[in-house]
Coordinates of C-alpha atoms in Angstrom, one line a residue:
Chain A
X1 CA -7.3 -15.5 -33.4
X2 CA -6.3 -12.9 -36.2
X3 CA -6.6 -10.0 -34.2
X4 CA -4.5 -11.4 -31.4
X5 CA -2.1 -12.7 -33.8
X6 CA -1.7 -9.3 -35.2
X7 CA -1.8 -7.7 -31.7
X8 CA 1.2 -10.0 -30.9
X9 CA 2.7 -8.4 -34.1
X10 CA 1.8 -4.9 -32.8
X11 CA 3.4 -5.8 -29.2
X12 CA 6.5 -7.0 -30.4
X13 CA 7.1 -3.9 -32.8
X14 CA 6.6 -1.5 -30.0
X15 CA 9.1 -3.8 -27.6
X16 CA 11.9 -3.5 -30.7
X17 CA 11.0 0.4 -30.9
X18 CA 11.3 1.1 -26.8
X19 CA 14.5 -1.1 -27.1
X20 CA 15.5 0.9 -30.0
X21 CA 15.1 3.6 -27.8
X22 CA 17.0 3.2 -24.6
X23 CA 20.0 1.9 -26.8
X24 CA 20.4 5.0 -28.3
X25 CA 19.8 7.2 -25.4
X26 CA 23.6 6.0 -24.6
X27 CA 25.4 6.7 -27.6
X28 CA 26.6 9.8 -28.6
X29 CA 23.6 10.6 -30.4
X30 CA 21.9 11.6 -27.6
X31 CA 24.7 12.2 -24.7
X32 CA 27.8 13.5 -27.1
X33 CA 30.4 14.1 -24.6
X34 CA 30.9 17.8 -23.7
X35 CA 28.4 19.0 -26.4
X36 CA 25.6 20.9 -25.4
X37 CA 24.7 21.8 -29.1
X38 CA 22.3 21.9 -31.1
X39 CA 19.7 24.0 -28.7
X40 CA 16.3 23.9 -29.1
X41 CA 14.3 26.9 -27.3
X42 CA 17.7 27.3 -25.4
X43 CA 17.3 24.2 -23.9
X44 CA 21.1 21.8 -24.8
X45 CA 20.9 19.1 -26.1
X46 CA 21.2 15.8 -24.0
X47 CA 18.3 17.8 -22.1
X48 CA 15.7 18.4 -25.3
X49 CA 16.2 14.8 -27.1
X50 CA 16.1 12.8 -23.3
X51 CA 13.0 14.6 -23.2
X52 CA 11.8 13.7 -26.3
X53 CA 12.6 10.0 -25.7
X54 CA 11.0 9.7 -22.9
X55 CA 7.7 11.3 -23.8
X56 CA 7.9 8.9 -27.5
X57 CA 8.4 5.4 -24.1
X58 CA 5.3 7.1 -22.6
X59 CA 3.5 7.4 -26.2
X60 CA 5.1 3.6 -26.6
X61 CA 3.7 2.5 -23.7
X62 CA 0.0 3.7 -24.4
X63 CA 0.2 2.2 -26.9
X64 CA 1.3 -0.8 -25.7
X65 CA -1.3 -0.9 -23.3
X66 CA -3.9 -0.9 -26.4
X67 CA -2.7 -4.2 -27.8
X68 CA -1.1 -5.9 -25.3
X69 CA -3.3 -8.6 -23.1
X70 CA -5.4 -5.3 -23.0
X71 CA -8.4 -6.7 -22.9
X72 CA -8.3 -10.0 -20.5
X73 CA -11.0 -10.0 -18.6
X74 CA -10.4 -13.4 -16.3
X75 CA -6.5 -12.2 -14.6
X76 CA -4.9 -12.3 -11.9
X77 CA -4.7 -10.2 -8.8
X78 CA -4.2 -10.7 -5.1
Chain B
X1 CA 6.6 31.2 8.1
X2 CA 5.3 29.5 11.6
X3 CA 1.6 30.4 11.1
X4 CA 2.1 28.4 7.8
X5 CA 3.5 25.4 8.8
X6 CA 1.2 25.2 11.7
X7 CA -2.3 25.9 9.0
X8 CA -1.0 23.2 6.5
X9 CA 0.5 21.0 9.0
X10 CA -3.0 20.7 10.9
X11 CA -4.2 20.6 7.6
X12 CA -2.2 18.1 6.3
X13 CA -2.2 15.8 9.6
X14 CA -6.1 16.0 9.4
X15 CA -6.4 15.2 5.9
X16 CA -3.9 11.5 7.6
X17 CA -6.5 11.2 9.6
X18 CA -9.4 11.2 7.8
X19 CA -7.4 8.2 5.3
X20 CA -6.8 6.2 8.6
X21 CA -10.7 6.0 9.5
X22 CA -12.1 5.7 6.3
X23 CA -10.2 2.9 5.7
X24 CA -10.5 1.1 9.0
X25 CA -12.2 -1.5 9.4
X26 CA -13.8 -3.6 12.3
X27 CA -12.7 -7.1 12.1
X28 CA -10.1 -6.7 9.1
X29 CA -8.2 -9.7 7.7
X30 CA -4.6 -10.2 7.0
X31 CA -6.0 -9.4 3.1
X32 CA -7.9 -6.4 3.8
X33 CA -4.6 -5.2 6.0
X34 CA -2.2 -6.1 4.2
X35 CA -3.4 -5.6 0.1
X36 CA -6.2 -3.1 0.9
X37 CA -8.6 -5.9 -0.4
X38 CA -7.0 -5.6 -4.0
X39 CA -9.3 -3.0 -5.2
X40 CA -7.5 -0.1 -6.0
X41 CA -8.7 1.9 -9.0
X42 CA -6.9 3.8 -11.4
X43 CA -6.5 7.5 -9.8
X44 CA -5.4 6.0 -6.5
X45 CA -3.5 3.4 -8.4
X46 CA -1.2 6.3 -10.0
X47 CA -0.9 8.8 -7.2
X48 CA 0.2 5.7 -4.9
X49 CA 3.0 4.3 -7.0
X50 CA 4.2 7.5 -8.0
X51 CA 4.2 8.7 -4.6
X52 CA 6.0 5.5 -3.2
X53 CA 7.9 5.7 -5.9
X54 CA 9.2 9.8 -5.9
X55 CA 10.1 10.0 -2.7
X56 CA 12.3 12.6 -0.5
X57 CA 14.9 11.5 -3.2
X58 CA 13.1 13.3 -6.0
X59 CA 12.3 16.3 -3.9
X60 CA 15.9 16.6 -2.7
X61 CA 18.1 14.5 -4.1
X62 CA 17.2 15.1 -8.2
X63 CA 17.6 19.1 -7.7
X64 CA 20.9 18.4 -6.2
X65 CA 21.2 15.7 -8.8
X66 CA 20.9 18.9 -11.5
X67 CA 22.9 21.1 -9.4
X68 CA 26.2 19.1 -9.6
X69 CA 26.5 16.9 -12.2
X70 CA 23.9 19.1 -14.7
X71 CA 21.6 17.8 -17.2
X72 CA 22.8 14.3 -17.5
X73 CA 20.5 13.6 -14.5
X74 CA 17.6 13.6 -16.8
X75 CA 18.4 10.6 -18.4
X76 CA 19.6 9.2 -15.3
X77 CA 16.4 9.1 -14.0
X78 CA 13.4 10.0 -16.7
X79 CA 14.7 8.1 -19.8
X80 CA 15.0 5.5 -17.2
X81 CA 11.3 5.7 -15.9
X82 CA 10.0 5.9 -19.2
X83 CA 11.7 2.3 -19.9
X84 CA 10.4 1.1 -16.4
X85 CA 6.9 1.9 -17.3
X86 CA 7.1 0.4 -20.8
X87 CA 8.3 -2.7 -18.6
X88 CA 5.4 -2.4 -16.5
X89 CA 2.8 -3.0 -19.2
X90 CA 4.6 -6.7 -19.6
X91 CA 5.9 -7.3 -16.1
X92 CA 2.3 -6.3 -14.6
X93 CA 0.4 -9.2 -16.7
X94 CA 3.0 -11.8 -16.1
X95 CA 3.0 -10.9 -12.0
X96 CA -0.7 -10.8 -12.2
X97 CA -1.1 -14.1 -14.1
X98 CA 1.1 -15.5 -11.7
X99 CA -0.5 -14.5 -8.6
X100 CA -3.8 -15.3 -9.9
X101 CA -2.3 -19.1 -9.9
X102 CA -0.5 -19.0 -6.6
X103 CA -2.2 -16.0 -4.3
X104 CA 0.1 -13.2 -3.0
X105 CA 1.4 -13.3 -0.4
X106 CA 4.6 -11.0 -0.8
X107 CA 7.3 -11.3 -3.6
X108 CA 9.6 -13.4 -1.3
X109 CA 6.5 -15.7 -0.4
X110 CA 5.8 -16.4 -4.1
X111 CA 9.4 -16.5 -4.9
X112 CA 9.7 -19.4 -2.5
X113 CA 6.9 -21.1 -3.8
X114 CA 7.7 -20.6 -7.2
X115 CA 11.1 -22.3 -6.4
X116 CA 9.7 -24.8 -3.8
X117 CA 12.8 -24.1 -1.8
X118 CA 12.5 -21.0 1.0
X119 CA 15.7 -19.8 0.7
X120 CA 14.9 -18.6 -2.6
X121 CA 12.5 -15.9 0.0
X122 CA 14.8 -15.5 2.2
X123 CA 17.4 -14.5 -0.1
X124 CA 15.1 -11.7 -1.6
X125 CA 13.8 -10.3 2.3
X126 CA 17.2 -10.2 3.5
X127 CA 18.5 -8.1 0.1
X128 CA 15.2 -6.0 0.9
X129 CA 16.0 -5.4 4.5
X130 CA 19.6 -4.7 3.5
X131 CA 18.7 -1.9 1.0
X132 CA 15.3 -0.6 1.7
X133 CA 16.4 0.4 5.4
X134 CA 19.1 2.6 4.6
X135 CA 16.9 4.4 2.2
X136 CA 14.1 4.8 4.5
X137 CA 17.0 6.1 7.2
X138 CA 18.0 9.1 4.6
X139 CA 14.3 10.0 4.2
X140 CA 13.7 10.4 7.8
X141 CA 16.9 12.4 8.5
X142 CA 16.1 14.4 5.3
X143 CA 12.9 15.8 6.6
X144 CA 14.3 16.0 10.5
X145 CA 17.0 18.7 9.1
X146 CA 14.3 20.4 7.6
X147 CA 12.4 20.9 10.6
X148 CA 15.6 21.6 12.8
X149 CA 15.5 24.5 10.4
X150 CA 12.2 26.2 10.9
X151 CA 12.4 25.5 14.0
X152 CA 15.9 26.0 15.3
X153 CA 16.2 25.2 19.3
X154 CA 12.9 23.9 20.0
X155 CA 13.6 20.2 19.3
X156 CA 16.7 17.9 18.0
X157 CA 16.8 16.4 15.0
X158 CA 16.2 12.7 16.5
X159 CA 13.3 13.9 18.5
X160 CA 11.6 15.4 14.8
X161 CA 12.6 11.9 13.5
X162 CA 11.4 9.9 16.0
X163 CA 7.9 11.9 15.8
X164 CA 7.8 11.6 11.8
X165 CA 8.1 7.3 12.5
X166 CA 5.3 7.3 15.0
X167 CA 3.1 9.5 12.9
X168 CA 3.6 7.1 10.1
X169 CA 3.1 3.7 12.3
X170 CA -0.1 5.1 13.6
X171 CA -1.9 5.8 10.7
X172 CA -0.4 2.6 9.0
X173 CA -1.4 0.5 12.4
X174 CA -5.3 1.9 12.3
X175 CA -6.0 2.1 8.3
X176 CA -3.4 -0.4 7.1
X177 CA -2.4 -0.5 3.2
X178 CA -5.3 1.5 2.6
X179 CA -4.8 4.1 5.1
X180 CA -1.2 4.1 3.1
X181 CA -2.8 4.6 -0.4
X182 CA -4.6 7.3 0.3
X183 CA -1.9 9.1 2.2
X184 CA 0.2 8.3 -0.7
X185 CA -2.8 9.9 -3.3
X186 CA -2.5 13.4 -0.8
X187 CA 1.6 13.2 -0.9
X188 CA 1.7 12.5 -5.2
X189 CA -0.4 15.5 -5.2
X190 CA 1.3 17.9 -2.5
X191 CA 4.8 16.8 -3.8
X192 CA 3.8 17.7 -7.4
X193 CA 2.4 20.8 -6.4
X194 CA 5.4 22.3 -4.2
X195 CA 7.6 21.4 -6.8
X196 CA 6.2 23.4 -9.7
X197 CA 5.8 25.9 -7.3
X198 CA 9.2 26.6 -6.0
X199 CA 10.5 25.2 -9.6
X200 CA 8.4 28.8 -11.2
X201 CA 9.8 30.4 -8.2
X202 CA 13.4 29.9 -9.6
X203 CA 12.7 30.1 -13.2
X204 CA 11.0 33.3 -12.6
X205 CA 14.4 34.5 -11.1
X206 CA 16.5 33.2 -14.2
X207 CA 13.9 35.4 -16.5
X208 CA 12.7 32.5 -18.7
X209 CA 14.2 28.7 -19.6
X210 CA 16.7 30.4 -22.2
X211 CA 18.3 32.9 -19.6
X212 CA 18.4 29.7 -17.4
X213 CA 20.2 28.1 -19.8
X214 CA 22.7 31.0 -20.8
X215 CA 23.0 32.3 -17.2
X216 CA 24.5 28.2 -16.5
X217 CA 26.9 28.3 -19.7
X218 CA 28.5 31.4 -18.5
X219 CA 28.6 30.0 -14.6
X220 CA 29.3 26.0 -15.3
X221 CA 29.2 25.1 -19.1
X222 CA 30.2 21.5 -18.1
X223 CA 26.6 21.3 -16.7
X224 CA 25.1 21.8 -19.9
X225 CA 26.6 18.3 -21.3
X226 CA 27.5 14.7 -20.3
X227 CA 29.4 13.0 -18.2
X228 CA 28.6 16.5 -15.9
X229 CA 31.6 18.7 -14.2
X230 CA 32.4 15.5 -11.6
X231 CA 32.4 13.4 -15.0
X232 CA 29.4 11.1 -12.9
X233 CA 27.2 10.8 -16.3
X234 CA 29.1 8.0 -18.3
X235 CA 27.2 5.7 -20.4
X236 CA 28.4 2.6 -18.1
X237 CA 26.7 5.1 -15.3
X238 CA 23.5 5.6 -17.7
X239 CA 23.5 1.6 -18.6
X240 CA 23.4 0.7 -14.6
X241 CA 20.9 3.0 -13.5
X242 CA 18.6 2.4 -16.4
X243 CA 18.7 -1.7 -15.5
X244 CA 18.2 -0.7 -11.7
X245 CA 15.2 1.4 -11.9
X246 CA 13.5 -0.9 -14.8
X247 CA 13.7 -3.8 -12.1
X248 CA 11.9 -1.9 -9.3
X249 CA 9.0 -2.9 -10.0
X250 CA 10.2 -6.6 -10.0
X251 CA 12.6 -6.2 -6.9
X252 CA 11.3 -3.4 -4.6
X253 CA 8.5 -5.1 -3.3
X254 CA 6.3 -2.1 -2.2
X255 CA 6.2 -1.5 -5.9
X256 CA 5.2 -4.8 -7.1
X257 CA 2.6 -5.0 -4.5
X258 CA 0.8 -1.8 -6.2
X259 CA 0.8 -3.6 -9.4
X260 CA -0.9 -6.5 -7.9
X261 CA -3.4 -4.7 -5.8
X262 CA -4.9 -2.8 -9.0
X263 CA -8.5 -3.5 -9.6
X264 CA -8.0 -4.7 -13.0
X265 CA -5.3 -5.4 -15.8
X266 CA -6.7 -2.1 -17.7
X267 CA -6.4 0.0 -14.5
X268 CA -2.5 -1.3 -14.1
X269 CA -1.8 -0.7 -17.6
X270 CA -3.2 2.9 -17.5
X271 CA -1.7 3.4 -14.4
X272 CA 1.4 2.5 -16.0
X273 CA 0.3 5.2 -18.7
X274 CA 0.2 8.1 -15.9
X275 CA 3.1 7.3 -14.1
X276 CA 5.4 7.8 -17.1
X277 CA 3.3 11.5 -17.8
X278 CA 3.8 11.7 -13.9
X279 CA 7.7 11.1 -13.8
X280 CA 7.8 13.9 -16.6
X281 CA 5.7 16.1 -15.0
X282 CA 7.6 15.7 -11.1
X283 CA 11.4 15.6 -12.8
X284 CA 11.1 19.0 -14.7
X285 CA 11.0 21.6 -12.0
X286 CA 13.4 20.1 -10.6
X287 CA 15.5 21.0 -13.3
X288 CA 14.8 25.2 -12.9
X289 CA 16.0 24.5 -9.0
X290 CA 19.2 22.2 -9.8
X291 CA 20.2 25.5 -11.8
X292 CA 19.0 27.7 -9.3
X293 CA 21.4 26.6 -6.9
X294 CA 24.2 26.6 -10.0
X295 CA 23.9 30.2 -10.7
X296 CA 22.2 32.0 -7.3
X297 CA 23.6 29.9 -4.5
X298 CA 27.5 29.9 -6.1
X299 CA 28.5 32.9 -3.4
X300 CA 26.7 30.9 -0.5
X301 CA 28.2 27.2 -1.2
X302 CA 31.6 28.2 -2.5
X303 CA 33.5 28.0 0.6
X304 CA 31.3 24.9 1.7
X305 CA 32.5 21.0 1.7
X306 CA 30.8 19.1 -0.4
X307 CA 29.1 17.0 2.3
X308 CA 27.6 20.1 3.7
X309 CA 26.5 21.7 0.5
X310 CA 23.6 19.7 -0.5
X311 CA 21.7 20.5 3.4
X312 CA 22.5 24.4 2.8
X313 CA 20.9 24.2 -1.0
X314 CA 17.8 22.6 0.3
X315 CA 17.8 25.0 3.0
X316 CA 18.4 28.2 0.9
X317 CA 16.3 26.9 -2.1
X318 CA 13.4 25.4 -0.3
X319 CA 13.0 27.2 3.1
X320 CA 15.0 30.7 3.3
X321 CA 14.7 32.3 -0.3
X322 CA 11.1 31.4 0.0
X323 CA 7.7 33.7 0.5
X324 CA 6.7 32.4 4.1
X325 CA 3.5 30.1 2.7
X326 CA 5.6 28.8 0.0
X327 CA 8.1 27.7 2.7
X328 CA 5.8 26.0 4.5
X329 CA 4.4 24.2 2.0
X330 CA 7.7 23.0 0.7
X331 CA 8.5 21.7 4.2
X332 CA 5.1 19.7 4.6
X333 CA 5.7 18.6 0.8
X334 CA 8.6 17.1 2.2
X335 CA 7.4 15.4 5.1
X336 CA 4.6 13.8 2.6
X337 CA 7.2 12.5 0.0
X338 CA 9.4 11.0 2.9
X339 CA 6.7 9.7 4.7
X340 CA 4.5 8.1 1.8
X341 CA 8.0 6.5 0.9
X342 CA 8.9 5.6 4.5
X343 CA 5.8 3.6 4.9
X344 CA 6.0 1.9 1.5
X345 CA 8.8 0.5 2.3
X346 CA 8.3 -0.2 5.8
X347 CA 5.1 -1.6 5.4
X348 CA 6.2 -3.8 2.2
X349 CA 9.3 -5.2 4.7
X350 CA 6.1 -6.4 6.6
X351 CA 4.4 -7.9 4.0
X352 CA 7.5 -9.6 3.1
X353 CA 7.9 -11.2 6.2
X354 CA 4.1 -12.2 6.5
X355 CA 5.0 -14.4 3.2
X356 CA 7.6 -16.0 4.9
X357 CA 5.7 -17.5 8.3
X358 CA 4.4 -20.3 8.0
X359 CA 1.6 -19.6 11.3
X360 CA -2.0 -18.8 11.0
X361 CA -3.6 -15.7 10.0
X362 CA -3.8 -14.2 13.2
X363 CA -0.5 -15.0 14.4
X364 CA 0.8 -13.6 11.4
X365 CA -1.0 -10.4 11.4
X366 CA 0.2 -9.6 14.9
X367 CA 3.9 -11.1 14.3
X368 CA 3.5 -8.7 10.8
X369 CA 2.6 -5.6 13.4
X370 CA 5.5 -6.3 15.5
X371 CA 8.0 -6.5 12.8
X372 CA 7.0 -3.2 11.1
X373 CA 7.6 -1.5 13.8
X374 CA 11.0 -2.7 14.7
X375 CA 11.9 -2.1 10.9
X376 CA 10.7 1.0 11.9
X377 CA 13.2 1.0 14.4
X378 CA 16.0 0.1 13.0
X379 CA 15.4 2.9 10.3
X380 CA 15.2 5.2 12.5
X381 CA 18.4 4.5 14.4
X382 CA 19.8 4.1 10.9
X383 CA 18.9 7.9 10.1
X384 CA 21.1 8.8 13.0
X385 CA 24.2 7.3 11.4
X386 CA 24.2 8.7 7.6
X387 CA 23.3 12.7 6.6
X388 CA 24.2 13.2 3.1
X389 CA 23.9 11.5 -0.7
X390 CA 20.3 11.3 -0.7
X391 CA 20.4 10.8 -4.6
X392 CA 23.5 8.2 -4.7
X393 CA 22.2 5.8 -1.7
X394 CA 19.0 5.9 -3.4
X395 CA 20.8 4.6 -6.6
X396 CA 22.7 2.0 -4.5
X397 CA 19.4 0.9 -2.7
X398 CA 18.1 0.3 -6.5
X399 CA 21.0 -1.1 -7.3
X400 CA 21.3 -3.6 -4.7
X401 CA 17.6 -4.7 -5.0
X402 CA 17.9 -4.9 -8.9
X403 CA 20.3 -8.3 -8.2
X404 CA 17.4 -9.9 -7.3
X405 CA 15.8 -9.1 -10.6
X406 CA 16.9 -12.0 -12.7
X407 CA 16.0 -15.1 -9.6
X408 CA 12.5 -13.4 -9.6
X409 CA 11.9 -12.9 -13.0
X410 CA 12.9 -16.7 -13.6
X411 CA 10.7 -17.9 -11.0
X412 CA 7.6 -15.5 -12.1
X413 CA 7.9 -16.8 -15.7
X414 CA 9.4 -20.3 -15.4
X415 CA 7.3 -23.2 -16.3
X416 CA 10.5 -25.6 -15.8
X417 CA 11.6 -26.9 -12.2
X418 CA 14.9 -25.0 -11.8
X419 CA 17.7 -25.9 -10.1
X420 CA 18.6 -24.0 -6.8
X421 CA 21.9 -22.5 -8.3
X422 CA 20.4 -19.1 -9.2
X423 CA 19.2 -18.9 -5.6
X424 CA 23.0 -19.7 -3.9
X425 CA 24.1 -17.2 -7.3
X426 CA 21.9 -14.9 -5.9
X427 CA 23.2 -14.4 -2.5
X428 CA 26.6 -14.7 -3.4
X429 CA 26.2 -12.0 -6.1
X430 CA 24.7 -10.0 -3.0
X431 CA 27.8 -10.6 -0.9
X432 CA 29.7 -9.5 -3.5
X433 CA 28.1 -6.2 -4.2
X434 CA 27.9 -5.1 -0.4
X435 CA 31.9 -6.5 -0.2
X436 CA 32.5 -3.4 -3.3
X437 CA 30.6 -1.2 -1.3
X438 CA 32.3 -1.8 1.7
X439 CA 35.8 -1.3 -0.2
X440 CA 36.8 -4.7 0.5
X441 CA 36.6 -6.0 -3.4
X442 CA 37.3 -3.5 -6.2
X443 CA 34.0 -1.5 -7.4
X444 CA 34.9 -2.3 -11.1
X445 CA 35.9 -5.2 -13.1
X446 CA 37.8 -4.8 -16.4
X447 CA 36.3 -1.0 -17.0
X448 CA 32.9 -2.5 -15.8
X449 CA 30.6 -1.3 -12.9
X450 CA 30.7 -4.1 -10.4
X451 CA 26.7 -3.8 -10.2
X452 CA 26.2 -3.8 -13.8
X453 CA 28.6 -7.0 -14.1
X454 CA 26.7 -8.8 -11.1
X455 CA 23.4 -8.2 -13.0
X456 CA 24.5 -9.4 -16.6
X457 CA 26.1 -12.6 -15.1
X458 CA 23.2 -13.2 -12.4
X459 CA 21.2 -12.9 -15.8
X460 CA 23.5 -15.7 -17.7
X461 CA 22.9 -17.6 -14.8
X462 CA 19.3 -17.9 -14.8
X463 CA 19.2 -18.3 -18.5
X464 CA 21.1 -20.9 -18.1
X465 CA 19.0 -22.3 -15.9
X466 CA 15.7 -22.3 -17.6
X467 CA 17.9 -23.7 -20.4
X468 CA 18.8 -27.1 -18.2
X469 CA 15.4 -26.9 -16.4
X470 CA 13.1 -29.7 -16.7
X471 CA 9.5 -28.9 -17.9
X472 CA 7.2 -29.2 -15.5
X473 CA 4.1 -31.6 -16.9
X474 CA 0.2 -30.4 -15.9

């Protein structure tokens, strides 16, 4: 009961954190208009942090994966 | 080049066949057909979806994507995966849970049930049919120019397609959705490799990702930033897309049906895992040959129209500026990541179609057959008619599907009796957005994308309506 009490915790910090996410992908913090500064290995700027934020939803998702309804034996399935 | 295509064709055709016999099976059910007996395991599991899910459109449309509107298309489409696979880890158990109470038979069979009212399914087949075909139609026309090209005057471009259609209904016919996975597991893999290949290929021109980078600022800065030189990459434009391609799992039913066929929940949930590493891993060479075509193809396109620039790039890029082998892989790559789309989608139309007859089992298989292969069909006609904006119709096909996101969503979660509003909501919201493509009602309301403002009030609606619902007592 603790343990999936605390997983829910878990699962519902990760959802806030990929919301988090997205939200800023489409603010200026990530796609300033016409700005293509600061580079990072040459690579402009929308491209290097989209990157990042997508590889942190990947690393999000593992994780999600660890704590939520990960491991139900009895499911569904066609 | 020939001796190529011929080696890897034969190759590749074999490789078909060998995924059609091991999966047939004497004396099949609709099941065993239809849901490849629901045991897919996690390696198949990845290289299906991904490969249903990067299709000709990836391979194509996300290089021209880079080449004309510049780095913006990243988020477009890889922020956007990354969220959609986050999705899947919650989506997956609730569709699972759900068909574990009512079978699966199709999303618009278990939509209808869900609702108790049928119109509720065919609501969500008709929106299927409506967007899924046109998509399909691109694919096949995409791959028939290719061939047209390396092989100019031998046959036309209809003939290639209608040869493409009957290659995928045969080994779909004998091996069923199995046949289809493992096709699908040889397409991830050939459509990942071709692309890194040719994507090196380019960035080996450039001298490096910084010269890339530098060469572009001096030849298109706009490229380098949002909203892109066409001004395509607006927030409102980023917002859209991300909603669209976080619902395709819910609303493109050849997608949820790979979720529901997985083995187990931990296999979906790391397949989930792999198809965010994939998306990263099949969207960044497509990056180095976007800019390829910026900086090295300027001369060739300049004096071009727009509509006929995209078919030269592929054919420069992926074809002409090639090493003969290379070329030829990149051509079969591209008839794998059309076809493992194509019969995804066809396919799923079937299965959505078997949910919705109420005969017996082998009445329905056969009826299934037929209707496949007049989807089929009608595709192929459809390829005929359109020959450009592989990247925008596959957006609008997303799009349109997506408004079917909130009715199915309600019904999957829902443990109220709803009332039949956000069914009649639903098709009208459909109307609606196939009247602003059309031109008939403006695209945008009040500064806001007409899909983007069907979605958000489709969404009010079913709130609303699992609000007033009644609880349903066990």
């Amino acid at each position: 009961m603790g343990k999936e009490h605390s997983n829910t915790k878990r699962w519902r910090l990760l959802t806030a954190l990929a919301v988090v996410l997205c939200i800023i992908t489409f603010t200026p913090l990530v796609i300033p208009q016409g700005i293509y500064k600061p580079e990072l290995f040459g690579i402009p700027y929308t491209l290097w942090t989209g990157f990042l934020i997508t590889v942190a939803l990947v690393v999000l998702t593992y994780l999600g994966t660890k704590v939520y309804h990960h491991d139900e034996e009895k499911e569904g399935g066609a | 080049m020939k001796f190529w295509i011929l080696i890897f064709g034969l190759a590749y055709v074999g490789l078909l066949l060998l995924a059609s016999l091991k999966s047939y099976k004497k004396g099949r059910s609709v099941e065993d057909f239809m849901l490849a007996g629901s045991s897919i395991g996690i390696i198949l599991g990845v290289l299906t979806y991904a490969a249903a899910l990067f299709s000709t459109f990836t391979f194509l449309g996300m290089p021209d994507f880079f080449r004309r509107h510049g780095v913006g298309a990243w988020i477009f489409l890889a922020v956007s995966d990354g969220a959609m696979v986050f999705f899947i880890v919650w989506f997956g158990y609730k569709i699972r849970r759900k068909v574990g109470e009512l079978g699966f038979k199709g999303v618009a069979g278990m939509i209808s049930t869900c609702y108790g009212n049928k119109w509720a399914g065919y609501t969500i087949f008709l929106t299927a049919f409506l967007f899924l075909i046109p998509y399909v139609g691109i694919q096949i026309q995409g791959i028939a120019i290719f061939m047209v090209a390396a092989f100019p005057d031998f046959i036309p471009s209809w003939g290639w397609a209608v040869l493409i259609v009957s290659v995928m209904l045969i080994y779909s016919e004998i091996g069923g959705l199995k046949a289809i996975v493992y096709s699908d597991a040889i397409q991830g893999l050939l459509l990942l490799t071709v692309l890194w290949i040719i994507g090196i290929n380019c960035l080996n021109d450039f001298g490096g990702l910084g010269a890339m980078f530098d060469r572009v600022e001096k030849d298109n800065v706009a490229l380098l930033s949002t909203p892109g030189p066409e001004g395509l990459f607006t927030p409102q434009f980023f917002i859209a897309s991300m909603i669209a391609i976080v619902m395709i799992p819910v609303t493109q039913p050849q997608l949820t049906t790979r979720l529901v066929v997985m083995k187990s929940m931990k296999s979906m949930h790391l397949m989930a895992v792999a198809v965010g590493a994939f998306a990263i891993l099949v969207i960044t060479p497509t990056i180095f040959i976007g800019m390829y075509g910026v900086s090295f193809l300027q001369d060739t396109l300049a004096g071009l129209p727009t509509a006929q620039q995209a078919g030269t790039f592929f054919r420069e890029t992926f074809l002409y500026r090639q090493p003969g082998m290379i070329a030829a892989l990149a051509l079969v790559g591209l008839i794998a990541a059309g076809l493992s789309t194509t019969n995804a989608q066809i396919f799923a139309l079937g299965s959505e179609l078997r949910g919705l007859l109420p005969y017996d089992e082998k009445t329905v298989l056969r009826i299934t057959k037929i209707g496949i292969f007049i989807f089929a069909l009608i595709a192929l006609i459809f390829s005929e008619l359109i020959k450009d904006q592989i990247a925008m119709l596959a957006r609008v096909s997303f799009a349109g599907t997506a408004l079917m996101g909130p009715m199915i969503l309600l019904g999957i979660l829902s443990d109220r009796k709803i009332s039949a509003f956000i069914i009649v909501a639903s098709f009208a919201g459909l109307v609606v957005f196939l009247l602003s493509l059309a031109g008939v009602v403006p695209s945008t309301v009040l500064g806001i994308r007409m899909d983007l403002l069907l979605f958000l009030v489709l969404s009010v609606v079913a709130l609303g309506g699992y609000l007033t619902g009644k609880k349903v007592l066990d």
